[in-house]
């Protein structure tokens, strides 16, 4: 799914908003109705629905309507894909910092050897 840069862009754009992150945080606890998601937020129900549409468009949330109640749940696969993308970058930088640390330690030893003569 995240082999497409556009999908990754949509996901991070969706998570850029603090209200949507709060909704995602709530959905980490389990499925919730739109009303339950809206309760702690200082916005109208229609604004919450718009935010949910962004989260759904990014693939982070799925919803299902049963009767008059729309229930939302987190798509953990999408979160795992984003986590994998972040982890790959973190690993790259950790390797670079390890190499830099080794290089600096080598330089320090060379300076100590040269300064002792």
mmCIF file of C-alpha atoms in Angstrom:
data_model
loop_
_atom_site.group_PDB
_atom_site.id
_atom_site.type_symbol
_atom_site.label_atom_id
_atom_site.label_comp_id
_atom_site.label_asym_id
_atom_site.label_seq_id
_atom_site.Cartn_x
_atom_site.Cartn_y
_atom_site.Cartn_z
ATOM 1 C CA UNK A 1 0.000 0.000 0.000
ATOM 2 C CA UNK A 2 2.742 2.487 0.882
ATOM 3 C CA UNK A 3 4.737 1.685 -2.207
ATOM 4 C CA UNK A 4 2.825 4.646 -3.605
ATOM 5 C CA UNK A 5 4.232 7.953 -2.330
ATOM 6 C CA UNK A 6 0.814 9.595 -2.675
ATOM 7 C CA UNK A 7 -0.685 7.236 -0.087
ATOM 8 C CA UNK A 8 2.120 7.980 2.340
ATOM 9 C CA UNK A 9 1.629 11.715 1.761
ATOM 10 C CA UNK A 10 -2.096 11.385 2.499
ATOM 11 C CA UNK A 11 -1.375 9.465 5.684
ATOM 12 C CA UNK A 12 1.063 12.009 7.075
ATOM 13 C CA UNK A 13 -1.169 14.911 6.028
ATOM 14 C CA UNK A 14 -4.055 13.265 7.859
ATOM 15 C CA UNK A 15 -1.947 12.814 10.981
ATOM 16 C CA UNK A 16 -0.699 16.421 10.857
ATOM 17 C CA UNK A 17 -3.931 17.669 12.430
ATOM 18 C CA UNK A 18 -4.110 17.396 16.251
ATOM 19 C CA UNK A 19 -7.855 16.670 16.216
ATOM 20 C CA UNK A 20 -7.372 13.760 13.839
ATOM 21 C CA UNK A 21 -4.480 12.461 15.935
ATOM 22 C CA UNK A 22 -6.784 12.603 18.947
ATOM 23 C CA UNK A 23 -9.354 10.547 17.040
ATOM 24 C CA UNK A 24 -6.698 8.014 16.060
ATOM 25 C CA UNK A 25 -5.551 7.857 19.681
ATOM 26 C CA UNK A 26 -9.114 7.119 20.799
ATOM 27 C CA UNK A 27 -9.492 4.461 18.106
ATOM 28 C CA UNK A 28 -6.346 2.757 19.415
ATOM 29 C CA UNK A 29 -8.522 1.735 22.365
ATOM 30 C CA UNK A 30 -11.061 0.102 20.045
ATOM 31 C CA UNK A 31 -13.921 0.930 17.676
ATOM 32 C CA UNK A 32 -16.013 4.009 18.442
ATOM 33 C CA UNK A 33 -19.072 5.721 17.043
ATOM 34 C CA UNK A 34 -18.790 9.136 15.446
ATOM 35 C CA UNK A 35 -20.579 10.601 18.467
ATOM 36 C CA UNK A 36 -18.067 9.010 20.829
ATOM 37 C CA UNK A 37 -15.203 10.428 18.791
ATOM 38 C CA UNK A 38 -16.824 13.861 18.740
ATOM 39 C CA UNK A 39 -17.534 14.025 22.484
ATOM 40 C CA UNK A 40 -14.134 15.313 23.683
ATOM 41 C CA UNK A 41 -13.616 17.615 20.695
ATOM 42 C CA UNK A 42 -14.620 21.256 20.527
ATOM 43 C CA UNK A 43 -16.219 21.056 17.084
ATOM 44 C CA UNK A 44 -19.481 20.252 15.379
ATOM 45 C CA UNK A 45 -20.468 16.737 14.449
ATOM 46 C CA UNK A 46 -20.225 17.649 10.765
ATOM 47 C CA UNK A 47 -16.625 18.839 11.290
ATOM 48 C CA UNK A 48 -15.818 15.521 12.970
ATOM 49 C CA UNK A 49 -17.302 13.685 9.976
ATOM 50 C CA UNK A 50 -15.088 15.735 7.652
ATOM 51 C CA UNK A 51 -12.004 14.861 9.707
ATOM 52 C CA UNK A 52 -13.000 11.201 9.623
ATOM 53 C CA UNK A 53 -13.324 11.399 5.841
ATOM 54 C CA UNK A 54 -9.705 12.593 5.673
ATOM 55 C CA UNK A 55 -8.591 9.706 7.913
ATOM 56 C CA UNK A 56 -10.552 7.237 5.784
ATOM 57 C CA UNK A 57 -9.154 8.700 2.564
ATOM 58 C CA UNK A 58 -5.666 8.203 3.954
ATOM 59 C CA UNK A 59 -6.489 4.573 4.749
ATOM 60 C CA UNK A 60 -6.061 4.996 8.496
ATOM 61 C CA UNK A 61 -9.691 4.488 9.504
ATOM 62 C CA UNK A 62 -12.535 2.306 8.288
ATOM 63 C CA UNK A 63 -16.167 2.888 9.142
ATOM 64 C CA UNK A 64 -19.352 0.912 8.942
ATOM 65 C CA UNK A 65 -22.903 2.125 9.314
ATOM 66 C CA UNK A 66 -25.344 -0.083 11.187
ATOM 67 C CA UNK A 67 -28.757 1.510 11.369
ATOM 68 C CA UNK A 68 -28.224 5.122 12.343
ATOM 69 C CA UNK A 69 -24.854 4.577 13.993
ATOM 70 C CA UNK A 70 -21.571 4.871 12.102
ATOM 71 C CA UNK A 71 -18.799 2.989 13.872
ATOM 72 C CA UNK A 72 -15.155 3.675 13.090
ATOM 73 C CA UNK A 73 -12.115 1.551 13.667
ATOM 74 C CA UNK A 74 -8.423 1.946 13.087
ATOM 75 C CA UNK A 75 -6.792 0.165 10.162
ATOM 76 C CA UNK A 76 -3.731 -1.152 11.965
ATOM 77 C CA UNK A 77 -2.172 -2.369 8.713
ATOM 78 C CA UNK A 78 -1.915 1.230 7.515
ATOM 79 C CA UNK A 79 -0.264 2.264 10.774
ATOM 80 C CA UNK A 80 2.180 -0.623 10.495
ATOM 81 C CA UNK A 81 3.090 0.479 6.987
ATOM 82 C CA UNK A 82 3.791 4.030 8.196
ATOM 83 C CA UNK A 83 5.755 2.662 11.131
ATOM 84 C CA UNK A 84 7.806 0.532 8.736
ATOM 85 C CA UNK A 85 8.563 3.604 6.583
ATOM 86 C CA UNK A 86 9.694 5.581 9.650
ATOM 87 C CA UNK A 87 11.693 2.638 10.987
ATOM 88 C CA UNK A 88 13.598 2.289 7.721
ATOM 89 C CA UNK A 89 14.679 5.917 7.923
ATOM 90 C CA UNK A 90 15.573 5.597 11.610
ATOM 91 C CA UNK A 91 17.751 2.559 10.840
ATOM 92 C CA UNK A 92 19.519 4.464 8.086
ATOM 93 C CA UNK A 93 20.351 7.347 10.422
ATOM 94 C CA UNK A 94 21.385 5.048 13.248
ATOM 95 C CA UNK A 95 23.887 3.353 10.915
ATOM 96 C CA UNK A 96 25.196 6.756 9.833
ATOM 97 C CA UNK A 97 25.592 7.893 13.445
ATOM 98 C CA UNK A 98 27.359 4.635 14.316
ATOM 99 C CA UNK A 99 29.826 5.204 11.464
ATOM 100 C CA UNK A 100 30.323 8.813 12.559
ATOM 101 C CA UNK A 101 30.936 7.682 16.145
ATOM 102 C CA UNK A 102 33.499 5.132 14.983
ATOM 103 C CA UNK A 103 35.199 7.747 12.792
ATOM 104 C CA UNK A 104 35.356 10.278 15.654
ATOM 105 C CA UNK A 105 36.699 7.662 18.059
ATOM 106 C CA UNK A 106 39.399 6.794 15.526
ATOM 107 C CA UNK A 107 40.260 10.489 15.091
ATOM 108 C CA UNK A 108 40.438 10.893 18.881
ATOM 109 C CA UNK A 109 42.840 7.963 19.165
ATOM 110 C CA UNK A 110 44.979 9.351 16.348
ATOM 111 C CA UNK A 111 45.162 12.721 18.124
ATOM 112 C CA UNK A 112 46.147 11.055 21.408
ATOM 113 C CA UNK A 113 48.869 9.061 19.677
ATOM 114 C CA UNK A 114 50.204 12.109 17.847
ATOM 115 C CA UNK A 115 50.020 14.377 20.916
ATOM 116 C CA UNK A 116 52.004 12.026 23.093
ATOM 117 C CA UNK A 117 55.181 12.224 20.976
#
